[in-house]
XYZ file of N, CA and C in Angstrom:
282
model
N 43.999 145.951 0.918
C 44.788 145.862 -0.289
C 44.433 144.567 -1.025
N 44.240 144.672 -2.307
C 43.895 143.510 -3.120
C 45.069 142.550 -3.226
N 44.758 141.280 -3.198
C 45.773 140.243 -3.340
C 45.978 139.936 -4.817
N 47.213 139.627 -5.220
C 47.450 139.302 -6.626
C 46.792 137.983 -7.019
N 46.409 137.888 -8.262
C 45.792 136.678 -8.791
C 46.834 135.939 -9.623
N 47.114 134.715 -9.228
C 48.081 133.890 -9.955
C 47.394 132.707 -10.630
N 46.455 132.088 -9.912
C 45.792 130.874 -10.388
C 44.302 131.154 -10.566
N 43.791 130.865 -11.763
C 42.382 131.097 -12.080
C 41.726 129.761 -12.394
N 40.509 129.589 -11.934
C 39.687 128.431 -12.284
C 38.491 128.949 -13.063
N 38.305 128.423 -14.275
C 37.135 128.774 -15.076
C 36.245 127.541 -15.139
N 35.018 127.692 -14.667
C 34.061 126.588 -14.647
C 33.148 126.731 -15.859
N 33.227 125.756 -16.750
C 32.453 125.772 -17.978
C 33.371 125.988 -19.165
N 33.421 125.023 -20.066
C 34.354 125.121 -21.190
C 33.643 125.321 -22.526
N 32.486 125.986 -22.458
C 31.799 126.355 -23.696
C 32.527 127.529 -24.340
N 31.864 128.205 -25.234
C 32.482 129.315 -25.956
C 33.011 130.385 -25.009
N 32.167 130.823 -24.079
C 32.580 131.889 -23.178
C 33.678 131.444 -22.214
N 33.511 130.290 -21.596
C 34.513 129.798 -20.651
C 35.865 129.583 -21.307
N 35.858 129.047 -22.519
C 37.098 128.833 -23.254
C 37.792 130.156 -23.537
N 37.030 131.158 -23.950
C 37.620 132.457 -24.246
C 38.132 133.150 -22.977
N 37.416 133.016 -21.880
C 37.872 133.600 -20.614
C 39.175 132.945 -20.184
N 39.216 131.616 -20.240
C 40.434 130.894 -19.858
C 41.609 131.326 -20.729
N 41.372 131.456 -22.015
C 42.424 131.859 -22.939
C 42.931 133.265 -22.618
N 42.033 134.197 -22.376
C 42.448 135.568 -22.074
C 43.243 135.632 -20.773
N 42.830 134.871 -19.781
C 43.601 134.830 -18.525
C 45.014 134.320 -18.787
N 45.135 133.284 -19.597
C 46.452 132.718 -19.909
C 47.294 133.686 -20.737
N 46.674 134.397 -21.659
C 47.398 135.398 -22.458
C 48.007 136.447 -21.533
N 47.292 136.789 -20.478
C 47.780 137.789 -19.537
C 48.636 137.199 -18.416
N 49.109 135.968 -18.623
C 50.109 135.388 -17.735
C 49.602 134.599 -16.549
N 48.327 134.352 -16.462
C 47.771 133.609 -15.331
C 47.764 132.113 -15.629
N 47.985 131.316 -14.600
C 47.810 129.869 -14.707
C 46.324 129.585 -14.605
N 45.823 128.709 -15.456
C 44.381 128.495 -15.554
C 44.043 127.013 -15.511
N 43.026 126.696 -14.717
C 42.369 125.393 -14.772
C 41.031 125.633 -15.432
N 40.777 124.942 -16.532
C 39.482 124.988 -17.204
C 38.728 123.727 -16.806
N 37.584 123.909 -16.166
C 36.817 122.779 -15.642
C 35.487 122.644 -16.368
N 35.143 121.409 -16.638
C 33.814 121.092 -17.156
C 33.490 119.680 -16.703
N 32.227 119.385 -16.504
C 31.838 118.034 -16.110
C 31.825 117.086 -17.309
N 31.841 117.656 -18.511
C 31.781 116.851 -19.732
C 33.138 116.822 -20.428
N 33.731 115.667 -20.498
C 35.029 115.497 -21.141
C 34.994 115.945 -22.599
N 33.897 115.655 -23.297
C 33.804 116.026 -24.711
C 33.830 117.536 -24.903
N 33.300 118.282 -23.955
C 33.356 119.748 -24.030
C 34.790 120.229 -23.871
N 35.501 119.623 -22.946
C 36.907 119.984 -22.750
C 37.747 119.671 -23.990
N 37.416 118.606 -24.667
C 38.184 118.213 -25.848
C 38.023 119.205 -26.992
N 36.933 119.947 -27.034
C 36.717 120.949 -28.089
C 37.471 122.252 -27.821
N 37.764 122.546 -26.581
C 38.364 123.832 -26.207
C 39.687 124.140 -26.901
N 40.635 123.212 -26.985
C 41.907 123.548 -27.630
C 41.767 123.997 -29.084
N 40.813 123.440 -29.806
C 40.589 123.846 -31.195
C 40.116 125.296 -31.258
N 39.182 125.628 -30.375
C 38.681 126.999 -30.310
C 39.794 127.954 -29.908
N 40.567 127.576 -28.900
C 41.670 128.424 -28.444
C 42.699 128.641 -29.544
N 43.002 127.598 -30.268
C 43.983 127.696 -31.346
C 43.519 128.676 -32.423
N 42.250 128.610 -32.773
C 41.710 129.523 -33.791
C 41.778 130.975 -33.311
N 41.445 131.205 -32.054
C 41.504 132.563 -31.501
C 42.953 133.042 -31.458
N 43.854 132.171 -31.043
C 45.270 132.546 -30.989
C 45.827 132.811 -32.385
N 45.354 132.089 -33.392
C 45.758 132.374 -34.777
C 45.422 133.816 -35.129
N 44.199 134.218 -34.814
C 43.771 135.590 -35.103
C 44.596 136.605 -34.314
N 44.865 136.307 -33.055
C 45.643 137.221 -32.224
C 47.093 137.326 -32.724
N 47.644 136.220 -33.202
C 49.006 136.214 -33.725
C 49.069 137.012 -35.029
N 48.098 136.789 -35.908
C 48.051 137.533 -37.175
C 47.896 139.031 -36.940
N 47.196 139.405 -35.876
C 46.993 140.817 -35.561
C 48.180 141.412 -34.797
N 49.156 140.579 -34.469
C 50.330 141.064 -33.749
C 50.117 141.223 -32.258
N 49.054 140.656 -31.731
C 48.763 140.769 -30.300
C 49.489 139.714 -29.478
N 49.831 138.596 -30.108
C 50.534 137.500 -29.442
C 51.627 137.017 -30.390
N 52.850 136.879 -29.874
C 53.950 136.378 -30.707
C 53.885 134.857 -30.784
N 54.589 134.287 -31.758
C 54.639 132.824 -31.873
C 55.219 132.203 -30.607
N 56.225 132.853 -30.036
C 56.846 132.355 -28.799
C 55.849 132.381 -27.642
N 55.122 133.469 -27.515
C 54.138 133.590 -26.436
C 52.978 132.621 -26.625
N 52.652 132.307 -27.851
C 51.550 131.394 -28.155
C 51.725 130.049 -27.449
N 52.930 129.475 -27.530
C 53.163 128.185 -26.871
C 53.120 128.330 -25.354
N 53.556 129.465 -24.848
C 53.504 129.704 -23.402
C 52.061 129.789 -22.916
N 51.198 130.358 -23.747
C 49.785 130.477 -23.385
C 49.184 129.090 -23.174
N 49.429 128.180 -24.117
C 48.890 126.828 -23.985
C 49.477 126.110 -22.773
N 50.729 126.390 -22.432
C 51.357 125.757 -21.275
C 50.711 126.188 -19.962
N 50.078 127.343 -19.949
C 49.456 127.863 -18.727
C 48.065 127.287 -18.468
N 47.496 126.588 -19.444
C 46.115 126.103 -19.323
C 46.097 124.595 -19.119
N 45.397 124.184 -18.064
C 45.163 122.770 -17.796
C 43.659 122.543 -17.781
N 43.258 121.339 -18.120
C 41.838 121.013 -18.156
C 41.548 119.829 -17.247
N 40.351 119.841 -16.666
C 39.967 118.742 -15.783
C 38.448 118.657 -15.652
N 37.985 117.467 -15.338
C 36.568 117.285 -15.006
C 36.376 117.285 -13.490
N 37.437 117.433 -12.741
C 37.382 117.440 -11.278
C 37.305 118.869 -10.750
N 36.179 119.217 -10.142
C 36.008 120.556 -9.586
C 36.995 120.826 -8.465
N 37.239 119.837 -7.625
C 38.163 120.052 -6.509
C 39.592 120.274 -7.005
N 39.985 119.580 -8.048
C 41.316 119.784 -8.617
C 41.431 121.184 -9.227
N 40.402 121.602 -9.940
C 40.430 122.893 -10.624
C 40.449 124.067 -9.655
N 39.710 123.971 -8.568
C 39.533 125.120 -7.680
C 40.414 125.103 -6.439
N 41.132 124.016 -6.198
C 41.844 123.873 -4.923
C 42.841 124.989 -4.638
N 43.564 125.471 -5.627
C 44.558 126.528 -5.408
C 44.182 127.837 -6.091
N 42.928 127.963 -6.499
C 42.513 129.136 -7.263
C 42.432 130.390 -6.396
N 42.960 131.466 -6.943
C 42.811 132.783 -6.330
C 41.511 133.431 -6.810
N 41.028 132.956 -7.954
C 39.807 133.490 -8.555
C 39.082 132.353 -9.272
N 37.783 132.231 -9.033
C 36.959 131.252 -9.738
C 35.929 132.014 -10.555
N 35.867 131.708 -11.848
C 34.919 132.348 -12.743
C 33.947 131.297 -13.261
N 32.669 131.547 -13.067
C 31.646 130.615 -13.514
C 31.144 131.060 -14.884
N 31.217 130.129 -15.850
C 30.759 130.423 -17.214
C 29.938 129.257 -17.731
N 29.013 128.790 -16.901
C 28.182 127.643 -17.255
C 26.897 128.162 -17.879
N 26.494 127.518 -18.938
C 25.281 127.906 -19.658
C 24.058 127.351 -18.988
């Protein structure tokens, strides 16, 4: 029997990793977004916000859920911190 996934670690915060992390959070999962480059992590919230704007305008995410989505995502440059409690690790490194 498959075990439920509660905590996700996404390695790589480029375009694909950011979108994967966002989709996991939209579907209620706690997410650690990991990258070795702090500057890459700093760009992710802007990308996520733009995607969430589109999802909100399309009626896929409510304004209330939007803030909850951001609350589910944490960022770190520490691989051990990101993956320590992960039920699923997704690699999205270019």
